[in-house]
Amino acid sequence: MKIFTKKLELKTYLSTCKEQNKSIGLVPTMGALHRGHLSLIKKAQKKNDFVVVSIFVNPTQFDKKEDLINYPKTIDEDIQLLESVSCDVLFLPSVKEIYDDNVSSKKFDFDGLEHQMEGNFREGHFDGVGTIVKTLFEIVEPHKAYFGQKDFQQLQIIKKMVKKHRLNVKIKGCPIFREADGLAMSSRNARLTEAHRNAAPFIYKTLKKARKKFGTENANDVSEWVENQFKKQSLLELEYFTIAEEKSLETIKNKESNKKYRAFIAVFAGKIRLIDNIQLKN
Ligand code: PAF
């Protein structure tokens, strides 16, 4: 596996691939890689001649300094893992390489998607995501880019950015990868205490029950039920639970049979914030 820390060197290297008409898949990550990331890489490998993984803990998407400082960094293990799955290229830039001396986000208009859910709790987060993902697209110029559905709002926002800015890349959303007990895989899980780790599968269990209830009950009643379930959990604090339409991400008003809905949740397990979602059936 080739490792590049400089964007120009990476660009030069990739231009040879492009001259040979090779298709390039990009998997952007913030490192602390887990099996969920590996599933994105495997998908990218199946559909492209060449796969680039980026590892960059993007400072502008963190609304809390503490979260950025404590974000898990396991670069040696990440490199080993990437080598074990025969990844072609790792792009590992420094903050200066990406932002020079101006570590700030560009402002984006995602047609309101940015004001739903995560947007209400993580100020500036999606401007930060838009900034780094667009920058990575400009550097790598991939044919396809792969993102997990755990961050479903992020996925929809990136699709919107690609459409609005007419970027020449296909966005592929990949299913959530879960631990055996149902907890959605996340780099942040490594920071959970043992007690919080043991409590965390309750999130997905509750989502599955909410999905069942949504078949026969209205969204308000389901939301109230979820809120009450979390009140009984001393180790988990519910930040939000919302049932929203998949495209607009707007909270459901009345069920419409031609629309797809998803339940979204954010929970604090101690200091660690976990998000998850599940597709619902009408
Ligand atoms: O989902 C992530 O890991 C990050 O938000 C991303 C897409 C790599 C941008 O920094």
mmCIF file of C-alpha atoms and ligand atoms in Angstrom:
data_model
loop_
_atom_site.group_PDB
_atom_site.id
_atom_site.type_symbol
_atom_site.label_atom_id
_atom_site.label_comp_id
_atom_site.label_asym_id
_atom_site.label_seq_id
_atom_site.Cartn_x
_atom_site.Cartn_y
_atom_site.Cartn_z
ATOM 1 C CA MET A 1 0.000 0.000 0.000
ATOM 2 C CA LYS A 2 1.248 3.452 -0.897
ATOM 3 C CA ILE A 3 0.911 6.162 1.745
ATOM 4 C CA PHE A 4 0.704 9.814 0.752
ATOM 5 C CA THR A 5 0.697 12.770 3.103
ATOM 6 C CA LYS A 6 0.918 15.456 0.381
ATOM 7 C CA LYS A 7 -2.025 16.162 -1.895
ATOM 8 C CA LEU A 8 0.109 17.016 -4.936
ATOM 9 C CA GLU A 9 2.036 13.761 -4.716
ATOM 10 C CA LEU A 10 -1.224 11.843 -4.434
ATOM 11 C CA LYS A 11 -2.718 13.738 -7.369
ATOM 12 C CA THR A 12 0.328 12.982 -9.533
ATOM 13 C CA TYR A 13 0.184 9.310 -8.611
ATOM 14 C CA LEU A 14 -3.547 9.064 -9.317
ATOM 15 C CA SER A 15 -3.223 10.820 -12.667
ATOM 16 C CA THR A 16 -1.323 7.765 -13.948
ATOM 17 C CA CYS A 17 -4.221 5.545 -12.848
ATOM 18 C CA LYS A 18 -6.646 7.823 -14.628
ATOM 19 C CA GLU A 19 -4.535 7.788 -17.811
ATOM 20 C CA GLN A 20 -4.896 4.002 -17.721
ATOM 21 C CA ASN A 21 -8.676 4.477 -17.482
ATOM 22 C CA LYS A 22 -8.776 2.900 -14.041
ATOM 23 C CA SER A 23 -11.824 3.638 -11.909
ATOM 24 C CA ILE A 24 -11.107 5.080 -8.485
ATOM 25 C CA GLY A 25 -13.134 4.490 -5.338
ATOM 26 C CA LEU A 26 -12.669 6.715 -2.305
ATOM 27 C CA VAL A 27 -13.454 5.774 1.293
ATOM 28 C CA PRO A 28 -13.107 8.868 3.466
ATOM 29 C CA THR A 29 -12.578 8.090 7.177
ATOM 30 C CA MET A 30 -11.347 9.666 10.376
ATOM 31 C CA GLY A 31 -9.378 6.535 11.273
ATOM 32 C CA ALA A 32 -9.779 4.233 14.289
ATOM 33 C CA LEU A 33 -10.902 1.775 11.645
ATOM 34 C CA HIS A 34 -13.312 -1.033 12.431
ATOM 35 C CA ARG A 35 -15.155 -3.744 10.497
ATOM 36 C CA GLY A 36 -17.714 -1.198 9.318
ATOM 37 C CA HIS A 37 -14.956 0.711 7.512
ATOM 38 C CA LEU A 38 -13.585 -2.537 6.110
ATOM 39 C CA SER A 39 -16.986 -3.331 4.627
ATOM 40 C CA LEU A 40 -16.909 0.036 2.805
ATOM 41 C CA ILE A 41 -13.421 -0.732 1.507
ATOM 42 C CA LYS A 42 -14.467 -4.201 0.322
ATOM 43 C CA LYS A 43 -17.451 -2.709 -1.481
ATOM 44 C CA ALA A 44 -15.190 -0.105 -3.092
ATOM 45 C CA GLN A 45 -12.742 -2.822 -4.158
ATOM 46 C CA LYS A 46 -15.502 -4.830 -5.844
ATOM 47 C CA LYS A 47 -16.679 -1.885 -7.939
ATOM 48 C CA ASN A 48 -13.433 -0.007 -8.712
ATOM 49 C CA ASP A 49 -9.999 -0.793 -10.116
ATOM 50 C CA PHE A 50 -8.284 1.275 -7.475
ATOM 51 C CA VAL A 51 -9.210 2.214 -3.891
ATOM 52 C CA VAL A 52 -8.040 5.227 -1.898
ATOM 53 C CA VAL A 53 -8.774 5.422 1.834
ATOM 54 C CA SER A 54 -8.286 8.754 3.545
ATOM 55 C CA ILE A 55 -7.669 9.124 7.257
ATOM 56 C CA PHE A 56 -8.086 12.662 8.493
ATOM 57 C CA VAL A 57 -9.567 13.736 11.807
ATOM 58 C CA ASN A 58 -11.219 16.831 10.463
ATOM 59 C CA PRO A 59 -11.105 19.594 13.111
ATOM 60 C CA THR A 60 -13.793 21.779 11.530
ATOM 61 C CA GLN A 61 -16.569 19.219 11.960
ATOM 62 C CA PHE A 62 -16.154 18.951 15.736
ATOM 63 C CA ASP A 63 -18.364 21.316 17.699
ATOM 64 C CA LYS A 64 -16.611 20.459 20.973
ATOM 65 C CA LYS A 65 -12.861 20.798 21.403
ATOM 66 C CA GLU A 66 -12.832 17.977 23.954
ATOM 67 C CA ASP A 67 -14.413 15.578 21.454
ATOM 68 C CA LEU A 68 -11.726 16.413 18.881
ATOM 69 C CA ILE A 69 -8.880 15.973 21.383
ATOM 70 C CA ASN A 70 -10.282 12.656 22.629
ATOM 71 C CA TYR A 71 -11.222 11.249 19.219
ATOM 72 C CA PRO A 72 -9.493 7.823 19.055
ATOM 73 C CA LYS A 73 -6.280 7.769 17.039
ATOM 74 C CA THR A 74 -4.892 4.320 16.167
ATOM 75 C CA ILE A 75 -2.855 5.018 13.059
ATOM 76 C CA ASP A 76 -0.414 2.050 13.355
ATOM 77 C CA GLU A 77 -3.278 -0.436 13.731
ATOM 78 C CA ASP A 78 -5.172 1.341 10.921
ATOM 79 C CA ILE A 79 -2.241 0.959 8.522
ATOM 80 C CA GLN A 80 -1.901 -2.746 9.410
ATOM 81 C CA LEU A 81 -5.599 -3.272 8.847
ATOM 82 C CA LEU A 82 -5.537 -1.469 5.489
ATOM 83 C CA GLU A 83 -2.561 -3.548 4.400
ATOM 84 C CA SER A 84 -4.327 -6.737 5.455
ATOM 85 C CA VAL A 85 -7.212 -5.956 3.064
ATOM 86 C CA SER A 86 -4.841 -4.918 0.232
ATOM 87 C CA CYS A 87 -5.916 -1.294 0.095
ATOM 88 C CA ASP A 88 -4.091 0.487 -2.750
ATOM 89 C CA VAL A 89 -3.521 3.943 -1.306
ATOM 90 C CA LEU A 90 -3.798 5.646 2.066
ATOM 91 C CA PHE A 91 -4.066 9.422 2.056
ATOM 92 C CA LEU A 92 -2.938 10.684 5.461
ATOM 93 C CA PRO A 93 -2.648 14.460 5.308
ATOM 94 C CA SER A 94 -1.850 16.843 8.163
ATOM 95 C CA VAL A 95 -4.239 19.627 9.162
ATOM 96 C CA LYS A 96 -1.872 22.138 7.542
ATOM 97 C CA GLU A 97 -1.854 20.191 4.287
ATOM 98 C CA ILE A 98 -5.643 20.412 4.081
ATOM 99 C CA TYR A 99 -6.356 23.824 5.599
ATOM 100 C CA ASP A 100 -3.015 25.628 5.380
ATOM 101 C CA ASP A 101 -3.256 28.343 8.068
ATOM 102 C CA ASN A 102 -7.013 28.808 7.809
ATOM 103 C CA VAL A 103 -8.664 26.014 9.794
ATOM 104 C CA SER A 104 -12.261 26.968 9.092
ATOM 105 C CA SER A 105 -15.261 25.645 7.184
ATOM 106 C CA LYS A 106 -16.896 26.957 4.085
ATOM 107 C CA LYS A 107 -20.604 27.736 4.420
ATOM 108 C CA PHE A 108 -22.956 25.333 2.650
ATOM 109 C CA ASP A 109 -26.635 25.386 1.829
ATOM 110 C CA PHE A 110 -27.963 21.841 1.879
ATOM 111 C CA ASP A 111 -31.571 22.934 1.246
ATOM 112 C CA GLY A 112 -32.495 22.599 4.894
ATOM 113 C CA LEU A 113 -31.159 19.071 5.481
ATOM 114 C CA GLU A 114 -28.523 20.641 7.723
ATOM 115 C CA HIS A 115 -31.155 22.084 10.077
ATOM 116 C CA GLN A 116 -32.624 18.708 11.046
ATOM 117 C CA MET A 117 -31.502 16.398 13.857
ATOM 118 C CA GLU A 118 -27.690 16.502 14.198
ATOM 119 C CA GLY A 119 -27.756 20.051 12.850
ATOM 120 C CA ASN A 120 -29.687 21.160 15.927
ATOM 121 C CA PHE A 121 -27.161 19.726 18.339
ATOM 122 C CA ARG A 122 -23.777 20.079 16.600
ATOM 123 C CA GLU A 123 -23.300 23.637 15.445
ATOM 124 C CA GLY A 124 -21.339 23.972 12.212
ATOM 125 C CA HIS A 125 -20.862 20.205 11.965
ATOM 126 C CA PHE A 126 -22.201 19.801 8.441
ATOM 127 C CA ASP A 127 -20.298 22.815 7.108
ATOM 128 C CA GLY A 128 -17.185 21.052 8.390
ATOM 129 C CA VAL A 129 -18.193 17.758 6.766
ATOM 130 C CA GLY A 130 -19.050 19.503 3.470
ATOM 131 C CA THR A 131 -15.724 21.324 3.496
ATOM 132 C CA ILE A 132 -13.566 18.262 4.005
ATOM 133 C CA VAL A 133 -15.509 15.909 1.755
ATOM 134 C CA LYS A 134 -15.530 18.433 -1.111
ATOM 135 C CA THR A 135 -11.788 19.006 -0.603
ATOM 136 C CA LEU A 136 -11.124 15.259 -0.696
ATOM 137 C CA PHE A 137 -13.207 14.930 -3.867
ATOM 138 C CA GLU A 138 -11.168 17.725 -5.476
ATOM 139 C CA ILE A 139 -7.890 16.065 -4.549
ATOM 140 C CA VAL A 140 -8.743 12.435 -5.376
ATOM 141 C CA GLU A 141 -11.375 13.008 -8.092
ATOM 142 C CA PRO A 142 -12.913 9.584 -7.400
ATOM 143 C CA HIS A 143 -15.519 7.966 -9.631
ATOM 144 C CA LYS A 144 -17.345 6.647 -6.584
ATOM 145 C CA ALA A 145 -17.208 7.470 -2.867
ATOM 146 C CA TYR A 146 -18.467 5.272 -0.030
ATOM 147 C CA PHE A 147 -20.169 6.323 3.221
ATOM 148 C CA GLY A 148 -21.891 4.350 5.974
ATOM 149 C CA GLN A 149 -25.590 4.699 6.671
ATOM 150 C CA LYS A 150 -24.991 5.062 10.403
ATOM 151 C CA ASP A 151 -24.451 8.726 9.591
ATOM 152 C CA PHE A 152 -27.548 8.759 7.403
ATOM 153 C CA GLN A 153 -28.005 12.535 7.609
ATOM 154 C CA GLN A 154 -24.377 13.015 6.566
ATOM 155 C CA LEU A 155 -24.942 10.647 3.630
ATOM 156 C CA GLN A 156 -28.002 12.607 2.435
ATOM 157 C CA ILE A 157 -26.128 15.892 2.862
ATOM 158 C CA ILE A 158 -23.183 14.657 0.812
ATOM 159 C CA LYS A 159 -25.567 13.481 -1.928
ATOM 160 C CA LYS A 160 -27.165 16.932 -1.868
ATOM 161 C CA MET A 161 -23.763 18.654 -2.084
ATOM 162 C CA VAL A 162 -22.784 16.505 -5.073
ATOM 163 C CA LYS A 163 -26.030 17.387 -6.841
ATOM 164 C CA LYS A 164 -25.969 21.111 -6.057
ATOM 165 C CA HIS A 165 -22.274 21.566 -6.902
ATOM 166 C CA ARG A 166 -22.514 19.215 -9.890
ATOM 167 C CA LEU A 167 -19.592 17.133 -8.657
ATOM 168 C CA ASN A 168 -18.642 14.255 -10.866
ATOM 169 C CA VAL A 169 -18.762 11.439 -8.316
ATOM 170 C CA LYS A 170 -21.304 8.743 -7.437
ATOM 171 C CA ILE A 171 -22.153 8.491 -3.752
ATOM 172 C CA LYS A 172 -22.696 5.003 -2.395
ATOM 173 C CA GLY A 173 -24.396 4.485 0.958
ATOM 174 C CA CYS A 174 -23.538 1.226 2.721
ATOM 175 C CA PRO A 175 -25.527 -0.615 5.419
ATOM 176 C CA ILE A 176 -24.778 -0.128 9.104
ATOM 177 C CA PHE A 177 -22.386 -2.706 10.529
ATOM 178 C CA ARG A 178 -23.278 -3.936 13.992
ATOM 179 C CA GLU A 179 -21.594 -5.780 16.832
ATOM 180 C CA ALA A 180 -23.103 -9.171 17.733
ATOM 181 C CA ASP A 181 -25.253 -7.479 20.392
ATOM 182 C CA GLY A 182 -26.603 -4.936 17.890
ATOM 183 C CA LEU A 183 -24.537 -1.879 18.802
ATOM 184 C CA ALA A 184 -23.775 0.069 15.621
ATOM 185 C CA MET A 185 -20.031 0.031 14.927
ATOM 186 C CA SER A 186 -18.390 3.377 15.537
ATOM 187 C CA SER A 187 -14.864 4.553 16.238
ATOM 188 C CA ARG A 188 -16.277 6.184 19.370
ATOM 189 C CA ASN A 189 -17.320 2.792 20.848
ATOM 190 C CA ALA A 190 -13.684 2.228 21.846
ATOM 191 C CA ARG A 191 -14.043 5.077 24.344
ATOM 192 C CA LEU A 192 -17.032 3.595 26.183
ATOM 193 C CA THR A 193 -16.505 2.417 29.770
ATOM 194 C CA GLU A 194 -17.320 -1.247 30.373
ATOM 195 C CA ALA A 195 -20.621 -0.320 32.027
ATOM 196 C CA HIS A 196 -21.638 2.004 29.191
ATOM 197 C CA ARG A 197 -20.586 -0.558 26.583
ATOM 198 C CA ASN A 198 -22.816 -3.124 28.281
ATOM 199 C CA ALA A 199 -25.716 -0.689 28.374
ATOM 200 C CA ALA A 200 -25.357 0.570 24.785
ATOM 201 C CA PRO A 201 -27.065 -2.348 22.899
ATOM 202 C CA PHE A 202 -30.304 -1.030 24.433
ATOM 203 C CA ILE A 203 -30.237 1.668 21.728
ATOM 204 C CA TYR A 204 -30.697 -0.743 18.820
ATOM 205 C CA LYS A 205 -33.080 -2.972 20.805
ATOM 206 C CA THR A 206 -35.285 0.082 21.362
ATOM 207 C CA LEU A 207 -35.056 1.095 17.694
ATOM 208 C CA LYS A 208 -36.223 -2.370 16.650
ATOM 209 C CA LYS A 209 -39.185 -2.205 19.046
ATOM 210 C CA ALA A 210 -39.992 1.301 17.786
ATOM 211 C CA ARG A 211 -40.017 -0.047 14.215
ATOM 212 C CA LYS A 212 -42.549 -2.674 15.232
ATOM 213 C CA LYS A 213 -44.730 -0.126 17.023
ATOM 214 C CA PHE A 214 -44.649 2.201 13.999
ATOM 215 C CA GLY A 215 -46.617 -0.474 12.115
ATOM 216 C CA THR A 216 -49.679 0.095 14.305
ATOM 217 C CA GLU A 217 -49.158 3.357 16.227
ATOM 218 C CA ASN A 218 -48.671 6.972 15.245
ATOM 219 C CA ALA A 219 -45.218 8.583 15.304
ATOM 220 C CA ASN A 220 -45.920 10.734 18.382
ATOM 221 C CA ASP A 221 -46.919 7.728 20.451
ATOM 222 C CA VAL A 222 -43.833 5.814 19.304
ATOM 223 C CA SER A 223 -41.589 8.783 20.197
ATOM 224 C CA GLU A 224 -43.205 9.110 23.621
ATOM 225 C CA TRP A 225 -42.732 5.403 24.231
ATOM 226 C CA VAL A 226 -39.030 5.621 23.311
ATOM 227 C CA GLU A 227 -38.540 8.634 25.593
ATOM 228 C CA ASN A 228 -40.116 6.721 28.479
ATOM 229 C CA GLN A 229 -37.898 3.694 27.865
ATOM 230 C CA PHE A 230 -34.793 5.847 28.165
ATOM 231 C CA LYS A 231 -36.044 7.487 31.367
ATOM 232 C CA LYS A 232 -35.711 4.046 32.964
ATOM 233 C CA GLN A 233 -32.041 3.747 31.845
ATOM 234 C CA SER A 234 -29.611 5.272 34.315
ATOM 235 C CA LEU A 235 -26.528 4.872 32.077
ATOM 236 C CA LEU A 236 -27.995 6.207 28.834
ATOM 237 C CA GLU A 237 -29.329 9.690 28.243
ATOM 238 C CA LEU A 238 -31.538 10.253 25.217
ATOM 239 C CA GLU A 239 -30.680 13.415 23.300
ATOM 240 C CA TYR A 240 -33.274 12.974 20.579
ATOM 241 C CA PHE A 241 -35.462 10.384 18.919
ATOM 242 C CA THR A 242 -37.146 11.411 15.675
ATOM 243 C CA ILE A 243 -39.069 9.670 12.962
ATOM 244 C CA ALA A 244 -38.312 11.478 9.737
ATOM 245 C CA GLU A 245 -38.868 11.143 6.026
ATOM 246 C CA GLU A 246 -35.726 9.758 4.369
ATOM 247 C CA LYS A 247 -35.305 12.370 1.648
ATOM 248 C CA SER A 248 -36.172 15.650 3.378
ATOM 249 C CA LEU A 249 -35.200 14.388 6.851
ATOM 250 C CA GLU A 250 -38.205 16.335 8.116
ATOM 251 C CA THR A 251 -39.984 14.950 11.141
ATOM 252 C CA ILE A 252 -43.050 13.000 10.072
ATOM 253 C CA LYS A 253 -46.419 14.697 10.397
ATOM 254 C CA ASN A 254 -48.784 12.121 8.929
ATOM 255 C CA LYS A 255 -47.767 8.762 7.519
ATOM 256 C CA GLU A 256 -47.935 8.757 3.735
ATOM 257 C CA SER A 257 -47.812 5.399 2.001
ATOM 258 C CA ASN A 258 -45.557 6.603 -0.848
ATOM 259 C CA LYS A 259 -42.828 7.883 1.512
ATOM 260 C CA LYS A 260 -39.977 6.115 3.244
ATOM 261 C CA TYR A 261 -39.371 6.801 6.913
ATOM 262 C CA ARG A 262 -36.505 6.223 9.292
ATOM 263 C CA ALA A 263 -36.159 6.488 13.053
ATOM 264 C CA PHE A 264 -33.091 8.433 14.190
ATOM 265 C CA ILE A 265 -31.600 8.494 17.656
ATOM 266 C CA ALA A 266 -28.756 10.185 19.536
ATOM 267 C CA VAL A 267 -27.826 9.015 23.016
ATOM 268 C CA PHE A 268 -25.154 9.909 25.531
ATOM 269 C CA ALA A 269 -23.483 6.932 27.167
ATOM 270 C CA GLY A 270 -21.565 8.886 29.784
ATOM 271 C CA LYS A 271 -19.546 11.405 27.795
ATOM 272 C CA ILE A 272 -19.721 9.434 24.559
ATOM 273 C CA ARG A 273 -22.385 10.424 22.079
ATOM 274 C CA LEU A 274 -23.760 7.548 20.006
ATOM 275 C CA ILE A 275 -26.075 7.799 17.008
ATOM 276 C CA ASP A 276 -28.037 5.137 15.193
ATOM 277 C CA ASN A 277 -31.017 4.799 12.860
ATOM 278 C CA ILE A 278 -33.330 2.200 11.405
ATOM 279 C CA GLN A 279 -35.493 2.085 8.309
ATOM 280 C CA LEU A 280 -39.209 1.786 9.072
ATOM 281 C CA LYS A 281 -42.051 0.085 7.270
ATOM 282 C CA ASN A 282 -45.311 2.042 6.894
HETATM 283 O O1 PAF B 1 -18.027 9.911 8.691
HETATM 284 C C1 PAF B 1 -16.858 10.294 8.895
HETATM 285 O O2 PAF B 1 -15.994 9.534 9.352
HETATM 286 C C2 PAF B 1 -16.510 11.728 8.590
HETATM 287 O O3 PAF B 1 -17.566 12.582 8.854
HETATM 288 C C3 PAF B 1 -15.976 11.935 7.160
HETATM 289 C C4 PAF B 1 -17.039 11.609 6.124
HETATM 290 C C5 PAF B 1 -14.763 11.062 6.932
HETATM 291 C C6 PAF B 1 -15.572 13.393 6.961
HETATM 292 O O4 PAF B 1 -14.581 13.776 7.848
#
